[in-house]
Amino acid sequence: DTGVSQDPRHKITKRGQNVTFRCDPISEHNRLYWYRQTLGQGPEFLTYFQNEAQLEKSRLLSDRFSAERPKGSFSTLEIQRTEQGDSAMYLCASSPPKAGGLYNEQFFGPGTRLTVL
Amino acid sequence: DQQVKQNSPSLSVQEGRISILNCDYTNSMFDYFLWYKKYPAEGPTFLISISSIKDKNEDGRFTVFLNKSAKHLSLHIVPSQPGDSAVYFCAASEANAGNMLTFGGGTRLMVKP
């Protein structure tokens, strides 16, 4: 399977703990995106990378959140001092380089469901 | 400020009939629109897209229509099948914003046999 993979699929943690999620994009996709989805809502953009450069961060991404993509391949999303409001599905997506000025769709992974107790 | 809205939280359709899912947007800078389907415990799956230079795009049973003046798009599924039962999200992006997607709240489609 060469789709986007995310690990872990589920994470339960206590308030105040730190958690880290990993995303492996489709190979040769140079753009990687993180989204958060809460119950009954559509996904909300958090941040994105082009290769290893983090080019955009949403205001939803507070100082407790940090994302990296050190070698332009996999990415990690860390949440420090988790709060109950951080409980959500965290989705990763990747997209290939633009060709001929055309837009490319984003391919999503299965997500990591975080529950903060 | 919700820039992409799906006003119908749910839709029920008989198998074989047409399903029409609607989406409205407010940001006139959006120039690329997508529809995703999502099953429980899975990530969204890309269905079909349309750029703002077109008003229609068709792929098999799925057709997306874009009305730029009304800032409205719709997804038509013909004929609807029970396997189409899922939550459908419309999403929009603009080229100068890194193609990050702004999603609507979703419409749950139920196709009855």
PDB file of C-alpha atoms in Angstrom:
ATOM      1  CA  ASP A   1       0.000   0.000   0.000  1.00  0.00           C
ATOM      2  CA  THR A   2       1.564   3.295  -1.037  1.00  0.00           C
ATOM      3  CA  GLY A   3      -0.946   5.663   0.524  1.00  0.00           C
ATOM      4  CA  VAL A   4      -0.432   8.157   3.341  1.00  0.00           C
ATOM      5  CA  SER A   5       0.152   6.403   6.638  1.00  0.00           C
ATOM      6  CA  GLN A   6      -0.223   7.757  10.163  1.00  0.00           C
ATOM      7  CA  ASP A   7       0.912   6.388  13.475  1.00  0.00           C
ATOM      8  CA  PRO A   8      -0.554   5.766  15.975  1.00  0.00           C
ATOM      9  CA  ARG A   9      -4.160   5.373  14.874  1.00  0.00           C
ATOM     10  CA  HIS A  10      -5.417   6.001  18.385  1.00  0.00           C
ATOM     11  CA  LYS A  11      -3.879   7.748  21.365  1.00  0.00           C
ATOM     12  CA  ILE A  12      -5.351   8.174  24.823  1.00  0.00           C
ATOM     13  CA  THR A  13      -3.469  10.440  27.176  1.00  0.00           C
ATOM     14  CA  LYS A  14      -3.963  12.331  30.392  1.00  0.00           C
ATOM     15  CA  ARG A  15      -4.250  16.089  30.469  1.00  0.00           C
ATOM     16  CA  GLY A  16      -0.850  17.718  30.719  1.00  0.00           C
ATOM     17  CA  GLN A  17       1.062  14.964  28.932  1.00  0.00           C
ATOM     18  CA  ASN A  18       2.933  15.437  25.660  1.00  0.00           C
ATOM     19  CA  VAL A  19       2.037  13.432  22.566  1.00  0.00           C
ATOM     20  CA  THR A  20       3.689  13.023  19.176  1.00  0.00           C
ATOM     21  CA  PHE A  21       2.120  11.794  15.950  1.00  0.00           C
ATOM     22  CA  ARG A  22       3.867  10.672  12.801  1.00  0.00           C
ATOM     23  CA  CYS A  23       2.838  10.963   9.170  1.00  0.00           C
ATOM     24  CA  ASP A  24       4.458   9.246   6.198  1.00  0.00           C
ATOM     25  CA  PRO A  25       3.302  10.838   2.940  1.00  0.00           C
ATOM     26  CA  ILE A  26       3.116   9.228  -0.459  1.00  0.00           C
ATOM     27  CA  SER A  27       6.661   9.092  -1.798  1.00  0.00           C
ATOM     28  CA  GLU A  28       7.628  11.965  -4.091  1.00  0.00           C
ATOM     29  CA  HIS A  29       4.830  14.144  -2.751  1.00  0.00           C
ATOM     30  CA  ASN A  30       6.571  17.358  -1.846  1.00  0.00           C
ATOM     31  CA  ARG A  31       3.713  18.967   0.053  1.00  0.00           C
ATOM     32  CA  LEU A  32       2.475  17.695   3.401  1.00  0.00           C
ATOM     33  CA  TYR A  33      -0.489  19.095   5.327  1.00  0.00           C
ATOM     34  CA  TRP A  34      -1.872  18.635   8.844  1.00  0.00           C
ATOM     35  CA  TYR A  35      -5.554  19.094   9.625  1.00  0.00           C
ATOM     36  CA  ARG A  36      -7.648  18.636  12.749  1.00  0.00           C
ATOM     37  CA  GLN A  37     -11.227  17.367  12.720  1.00  0.00           C
ATOM     38  CA  THR A  38     -13.595  17.521  15.658  1.00  0.00           C
ATOM     39  CA  LEU A  39     -16.894  15.677  15.888  1.00  0.00           C
ATOM     40  CA  GLY A  40     -19.497  16.904  13.421  1.00  0.00           C
ATOM     41  CA  GLN A  41     -17.128  19.343  11.717  1.00  0.00           C
ATOM     42  CA  GLY A  42     -15.057  19.345   8.596  1.00  0.00           C
ATOM     43  CA  PRO A  43     -11.269  19.148   8.810  1.00  0.00           C
ATOM     44  CA  GLU A  44      -9.524  22.415   9.740  1.00  0.00           C
ATOM     45  CA  PHE A  45      -6.128  23.351   8.373  1.00  0.00           C
ATOM     46  CA  LEU A  46      -3.253  23.443  10.873  1.00  0.00           C
ATOM     47  CA  THR A  47      -0.015  23.723   8.900  1.00  0.00           C
ATOM     48  CA  TYR A  48       1.762  22.656   5.740  1.00  0.00           C
ATOM     49  CA  PHE A  49       5.237  21.914   4.461  1.00  0.00           C
ATOM     50  CA  GLN A  50       6.775  22.141   1.052  1.00  0.00           C
ATOM     51  CA  ASN A  51       9.683  19.734   1.274  1.00  0.00           C
ATOM     52  CA  GLU A  52      11.238  20.493   4.672  1.00  0.00           C
ATOM     53  CA  ALA A  53      10.087  24.103   4.863  1.00  0.00           C
ATOM     54  CA  GLN A  54       7.038  24.915   7.009  1.00  0.00           C
ATOM     55  CA  LEU A  55       5.307  27.552   4.906  1.00  0.00           C
ATOM     56  CA  GLU A  56       2.043  28.248   6.690  1.00  0.00           C
ATOM     57  CA  LYS A  57       0.617  27.863  10.174  1.00  0.00           C
ATOM     58  CA  SER A  58      -2.992  28.381  11.199  1.00  0.00           C
ATOM     59  CA  ARG A  59      -3.887  30.461  14.219  1.00  0.00           C
ATOM     60  CA  LEU A  60      -5.359  27.208  15.540  1.00  0.00           C
ATOM     61  CA  LEU A  61      -1.787  26.042  16.036  1.00  0.00           C
ATOM     62  CA  SER A  62      -1.039  27.406  19.486  1.00  0.00           C
ATOM     63  CA  ASP A  63       2.434  27.531  21.026  1.00  0.00           C
ATOM     64  CA  ARG A  64       1.838  24.060  22.450  1.00  0.00           C
ATOM     65  CA  PHE A  65       1.819  22.613  18.944  1.00  0.00           C
ATOM     66  CA  SER A  66       4.912  22.049  16.860  1.00  0.00           C
ATOM     67  CA  ALA A  67       5.388  20.264  13.558  1.00  0.00           C
ATOM     68  CA  GLU A  68       8.518  19.189  11.764  1.00  0.00           C
ATOM     69  CA  ARG A  69       9.484  17.591   8.504  1.00  0.00           C
ATOM     70  CA  PRO A  70      13.248  17.271   8.936  1.00  0.00           C
ATOM     71  CA  LYS A  71      14.258  15.661   5.664  1.00  0.00           C
ATOM     72  CA  GLY A  72      11.296  16.516   3.542  1.00  0.00           C
ATOM     73  CA  SER A  73       9.880  13.026   3.945  1.00  0.00           C
ATOM     74  CA  PHE A  74       7.904  12.037   7.075  1.00  0.00           C
ATOM     75  CA  SER A  75       6.494  14.627   9.450  1.00  0.00           C
ATOM     76  CA  THR A  76       5.767  14.731  13.175  1.00  0.00           C
ATOM     77  CA  LEU A  77       3.183  16.765  15.048  1.00  0.00           C
ATOM     78  CA  GLU A  78       3.786  17.257  18.758  1.00  0.00           C
ATOM     79  CA  ILE A  79       1.321  18.607  21.276  1.00  0.00           C
ATOM     80  CA  GLN A  80       2.764  19.660  24.615  1.00  0.00           C
ATOM     81  CA  ARG A  81       0.769  19.890  27.843  1.00  0.00           C
ATOM     82  CA  THR A  82      -2.329  18.440  26.244  1.00  0.00           C
ATOM     83  CA  GLU A  83      -5.751  19.819  27.140  1.00  0.00           C
ATOM     84  CA  GLN A  84      -9.164  18.201  26.830  1.00  0.00           C
ATOM     85  CA  GLY A  85      -9.947  20.581  23.971  1.00  0.00           C
ATOM     86  CA  ASP A  86      -7.162  18.953  21.967  1.00  0.00           C
ATOM     87  CA  SER A  87      -9.249  15.781  21.647  1.00  0.00           C
ATOM     88  CA  ALA A  88      -9.836  15.376  17.916  1.00  0.00           C
ATOM     89  CA  MET A  89      -8.869  13.428  14.825  1.00  0.00           C
ATOM     90  CA  TYR A  90      -5.540  14.642  13.444  1.00  0.00           C
ATOM     91  CA  LEU A  91      -5.307  14.121   9.707  1.00  0.00           C
ATOM     92  CA  CYS A  92      -2.282  14.254   7.480  1.00  0.00           C
ATOM     93  CA  ALA A  93      -2.422  14.740   3.708  1.00  0.00           C
ATOM     94  CA  SER A  94       0.116  14.980   0.928  1.00  0.00           C
ATOM     95  CA  SER A  95       0.070  16.255  -2.617  1.00  0.00           C
ATOM     96  CA  PRO A  96       2.467  15.942  -5.554  1.00  0.00           C
ATOM     97  CA  PRO A  97       4.292  18.831  -7.205  1.00  0.00           C
ATOM     98  CA  LYS A  98       2.176  21.004  -9.477  1.00  0.00           C
ATOM     99  CA  ALA A  99       2.518  20.137 -13.136  1.00  0.00           C
ATOM    100  CA  GLY A 100       1.770  22.581 -15.902  1.00  0.00           C
ATOM    101  CA  GLY A 101       0.114  24.983 -13.509  1.00  0.00           C
ATOM    102  CA  LEU A 102      -2.610  22.498 -12.654  1.00  0.00           C
ATOM    103  CA  TYR A 103      -3.745  21.996  -9.113  1.00  0.00           C
ATOM    104  CA  ASN A 104      -3.337  18.700  -7.381  1.00  0.00           C
ATOM    105  CA  GLU A 105      -5.683  17.062  -4.964  1.00  0.00           C
ATOM    106  CA  GLN A 106      -4.573  16.147  -1.472  1.00  0.00           C
ATOM    107  CA  PHE A 107      -4.490  12.519  -0.395  1.00  0.00           C
ATOM    108  CA  PHE A 108      -5.371  11.895   3.219  1.00  0.00           C
ATOM    109  CA  GLY A 109      -4.154   9.330   5.695  1.00  0.00           C
ATOM    110  CA  PRO A 110      -6.467   7.456   8.083  1.00  0.00           C
ATOM    111  CA  GLY A 111      -5.858   9.931  10.896  1.00  0.00           C
ATOM    112  CA  THR A 112      -4.807   9.689  14.531  1.00  0.00           C
ATOM    113  CA  ARG A 113      -7.647   9.941  17.017  1.00  0.00           C
ATOM    114  CA  LEU A 114      -6.492  11.697  20.182  1.00  0.00           C
ATOM    115  CA  THR A 115      -8.463  11.461  23.401  1.00  0.00           C
ATOM    116  CA  VAL A 116      -7.315  13.618  26.309  1.00  0.00           C
ATOM    117  CA  LEU A 117      -8.743  12.529  29.649  1.00  0.00           C
TER     118      LEU A 117
ATOM    119  CA  ASP B   1     -16.524  33.014   9.849  1.00  0.00           C
ATOM    120  CA  GLN B   2     -17.354  29.874   7.890  1.00  0.00           C
ATOM    121  CA  GLN B   3     -16.069  30.367   4.365  1.00  0.00           C
ATOM    122  CA  VAL B   4     -17.428  27.051   3.056  1.00  0.00           C
ATOM    123  CA  LYS B   5     -20.883  25.878   4.078  1.00  0.00           C
ATOM    124  CA  GLN B   6     -22.863  22.730   3.529  1.00  0.00           C
ATOM    125  CA  ASN B   7     -26.316  23.619   4.746  1.00  0.00           C
ATOM    126  CA  SER B   8     -27.783  20.123   4.649  1.00  0.00           C
ATOM    127  CA  PRO B   9     -26.344  17.949   7.421  1.00  0.00           C
ATOM    128  CA  SER B  10     -27.991  14.852   5.971  1.00  0.00           C
ATOM    129  CA  LEU B  11     -29.647  13.536   2.828  1.00  0.00           C
ATOM    130  CA  SER B  12     -31.547  10.308   2.233  1.00  0.00           C
ATOM    131  CA  VAL B  13     -31.989   8.947  -1.294  1.00  0.00           C
ATOM    132  CA  GLN B  14     -33.380   5.766  -2.793  1.00  0.00           C
ATOM    133  CA  GLU B  15     -30.960   3.477  -4.605  1.00  0.00           C
ATOM    134  CA  GLY B  16     -30.851   4.234  -8.329  1.00  0.00           C
ATOM    135  CA  ARG B  17     -32.020   7.834  -7.939  1.00  0.00           C
ATOM    136  CA  ILE B  18     -29.935  10.993  -8.152  1.00  0.00           C
ATOM    137  CA  SER B  19     -28.166  12.414  -5.091  1.00  0.00           C
ATOM    138  CA  ILE B  20     -27.480  16.149  -5.124  1.00  0.00           C
ATOM    139  CA  LEU B  21     -25.184  17.587  -2.488  1.00  0.00           C
ATOM    140  CA  ASN B  22     -24.791  21.342  -2.258  1.00  0.00           C
ATOM    141  CA  CYS B  23     -22.059  23.660  -1.063  1.00  0.00           C
ATOM    142  CA  ASP B  24     -21.774  27.444  -0.811  1.00  0.00           C
ATOM    143  CA  TYR B  25     -18.679  29.568  -0.328  1.00  0.00           C
ATOM    144  CA  THR B  26     -18.024  33.193   0.478  1.00  0.00           C
ATOM    145  CA  ASN B  27     -14.363  33.745  -0.421  1.00  0.00           C
ATOM    146  CA  SER B  28     -14.140  34.947  -4.033  1.00  0.00           C
ATOM    147  CA  MET B  29     -10.414  34.132  -4.052  1.00  0.00           C
ATOM    148  CA  PHE B  30     -11.134  30.403  -4.035  1.00  0.00           C
ATOM    149  CA  ASP B  31     -10.236  28.992  -7.441  1.00  0.00           C
ATOM    150  CA  TYR B  32     -10.189  25.236  -6.970  1.00  0.00           C
ATOM    151  CA  PHE B  33     -12.891  23.072  -5.466  1.00  0.00           C
ATOM    152  CA  LEU B  34     -12.929  19.453  -4.391  1.00  0.00           C
ATOM    153  CA  TRP B  35     -15.319  16.853  -3.043  1.00  0.00           C
ATOM    154  CA  TYR B  36     -14.208  14.207  -0.577  1.00  0.00           C
ATOM    155  CA  LYS B  37     -16.032  11.175   0.765  1.00  0.00           C
ATOM    156  CA  LYS B  38     -15.413   9.944   4.292  1.00  0.00           C
ATOM    157  CA  TYR B  39     -16.285   6.653   5.929  1.00  0.00           C
ATOM    158  CA  PRO B  40     -16.142   6.286   9.726  1.00  0.00           C
ATOM    159  CA  ALA B  41     -12.631   5.749  11.126  1.00  0.00           C
ATOM    160  CA  GLU B  42     -11.017   6.564   7.774  1.00  0.00           C
ATOM    161  CA  GLY B  43      -9.482   9.673   6.292  1.00  0.00           C
ATOM    162  CA  PRO B  44     -11.293  11.601   3.536  1.00  0.00           C
ATOM    163  CA  THR B  45     -11.041  10.069   0.070  1.00  0.00           C
ATOM    164  CA  PHE B  46     -10.778  12.372  -2.938  1.00  0.00           C
ATOM    165  CA  LEU B  47     -13.725  12.080  -5.351  1.00  0.00           C
ATOM    166  CA  ILE B  48     -13.681  14.840  -7.930  1.00  0.00           C
ATOM    167  CA  SER B  49     -12.487  18.402  -8.390  1.00  0.00           C
ATOM    168  CA  ILE B  50     -13.116  21.447 -10.542  1.00  0.00           C
ATOM    169  CA  SER B  51     -11.142  24.583 -11.229  1.00  0.00           C
ATOM    170  CA  SER B  52     -12.776  27.979 -11.448  1.00  0.00           C
ATOM    171  CA  ILE B  53     -12.227  28.165 -15.209  1.00  0.00           C
ATOM    172  CA  LYS B  54     -14.783  25.396 -15.696  1.00  0.00           C
ATOM    173  CA  ASP B  55     -18.428  25.079 -14.756  1.00  0.00           C
ATOM    174  CA  LYS B  56     -18.737  21.298 -14.956  1.00  0.00           C
ATOM    175  CA  ASN B  57     -16.559  18.258 -14.472  1.00  0.00           C
ATOM    176  CA  GLU B  58     -17.686  14.674 -14.856  1.00  0.00           C
ATOM    177  CA  ASP B  59     -16.151  11.395 -13.721  1.00  0.00           C
ATOM    178  CA  GLY B  60     -18.294   8.317 -14.113  1.00  0.00           C
ATOM    179  CA  ARG B  61     -21.317   8.579 -11.857  1.00  0.00           C
ATOM    180  CA  PHE B  62     -20.047  11.808 -10.281  1.00  0.00           C
ATOM    181  CA  THR B  63     -20.496  15.290 -11.726  1.00  0.00           C
ATOM    182  CA  VAL B  64     -19.546  18.549 -10.062  1.00  0.00           C
ATOM    183  CA  PHE B  65     -21.140  21.828 -11.138  1.00  0.00           C
ATOM    184  CA  LEU B  66     -19.713  25.234 -10.289  1.00  0.00           C
ATOM    185  CA  ASN B  67     -21.692  28.492 -10.383  1.00  0.00           C
ATOM    186  CA  LYS B  68     -19.145  31.208  -9.676  1.00  0.00           C
ATOM    187  CA  SER B  69     -21.594  34.089  -9.728  1.00  0.00           C
ATOM    188  CA  ALA B  70     -23.661  32.393  -7.039  1.00  0.00           C
ATOM    189  CA  LYS B  71     -20.580  31.037  -5.249  1.00  0.00           C
ATOM    190  CA  HIS B  72     -22.230  27.637  -5.272  1.00  0.00           C
ATOM    191  CA  LEU B  73     -21.171  24.156  -6.232  1.00  0.00           C
ATOM    192  CA  SER B  74     -22.973  20.869  -6.250  1.00  0.00           C
ATOM    193  CA  LEU B  75     -22.130  17.205  -6.550  1.00  0.00           C
ATOM    194  CA  HIS B  76     -24.474  14.938  -8.486  1.00  0.00           C
ATOM    195  CA  ILE B  77     -24.298  11.171  -8.064  1.00  0.00           C
ATOM    196  CA  VAL B  78     -26.230   9.189 -10.648  1.00  0.00           C
ATOM    197  CA  PRO B  79     -27.304   6.490 -10.076  1.00  0.00           C
ATOM    198  CA  SER B  80     -26.875   6.408  -6.311  1.00  0.00           C
ATOM    199  CA  GLN B  81     -25.723   3.128  -4.783  1.00  0.00           C
ATOM    200  CA  PRO B  82     -25.845   1.895  -1.156  1.00  0.00           C
ATOM    201  CA  GLY B  83     -22.021   1.954  -1.103  1.00  0.00           C
ATOM    202  CA  ASP B  84     -22.178   5.710  -1.640  1.00  0.00           C
ATOM    203  CA  SER B  85     -23.511   6.101   1.907  1.00  0.00           C
ATOM    204  CA  ALA B  86     -20.899   8.230   3.673  1.00  0.00           C
ATOM    205  CA  VAL B  87     -20.198  11.790   4.763  1.00  0.00           C
ATOM    206  CA  TYR B  88     -19.355  14.101   1.866  1.00  0.00           C
ATOM    207  CA  PHE B  89     -17.222  17.186   2.329  1.00  0.00           C
ATOM    208  CA  CYS B  90     -16.730  19.979  -0.130  1.00  0.00           C
ATOM    209  CA  ALA B  91     -13.467  21.874   0.081  1.00  0.00           C
ATOM    210  CA  ALA B  92     -12.018  24.961  -1.542  1.00  0.00           C
ATOM    211  CA  SER B  93      -8.541  26.344  -2.021  1.00  0.00           C
ATOM    212  CA  GLU B  94      -6.743  29.296  -3.570  1.00  0.00           C
ATOM    213  CA  ALA B  95      -3.474  29.074  -5.447  1.00  0.00           C
ATOM    214  CA  ASN B  96      -1.805  31.846  -3.487  1.00  0.00           C
ATOM    215  CA  ALA B  97      -2.541  30.167  -0.152  1.00  0.00           C
ATOM    216  CA  GLY B  98      -0.497  27.033  -0.720  1.00  0.00           C
ATOM    217  CA  ASN B  99      -3.543  25.037  -1.732  1.00  0.00           C
ATOM    218  CA  MET B 100      -4.526  24.522   1.879  1.00  0.00           C
ATOM    219  CA  LEU B 101      -8.099  23.309   1.923  1.00  0.00           C
ATOM    220  CA  THR B 102     -11.041  24.979   3.628  1.00  0.00           C
ATOM    221  CA  PHE B 103     -13.745  22.404   4.280  1.00  0.00           C
ATOM    222  CA  GLY B 104     -17.470  22.583   4.749  1.00  0.00           C
ATOM    223  CA  GLY B 105     -19.119  20.832   7.667  1.00  0.00           C
ATOM    224  CA  GLY B 106     -20.146  17.794   5.654  1.00  0.00           C
ATOM    225  CA  THR B 107     -23.375  16.150   4.497  1.00  0.00           C
ATOM    226  CA  ARG B 108     -24.227  12.611   5.542  1.00  0.00           C
ATOM    227  CA  LEU B 109     -25.663  10.737   2.550  1.00  0.00           C
ATOM    228  CA  MET B 110     -27.738   7.644   3.126  1.00  0.00           C
ATOM    229  CA  VAL B 111     -28.670   5.599   0.084  1.00  0.00           C
ATOM    230  CA  LYS B 112     -31.464   3.169   0.840  1.00  0.00           C
ATOM    231  CA  PRO B 113     -31.698  -0.134  -1.043  1.00  0.00           C
TER     232      PRO B 113
END
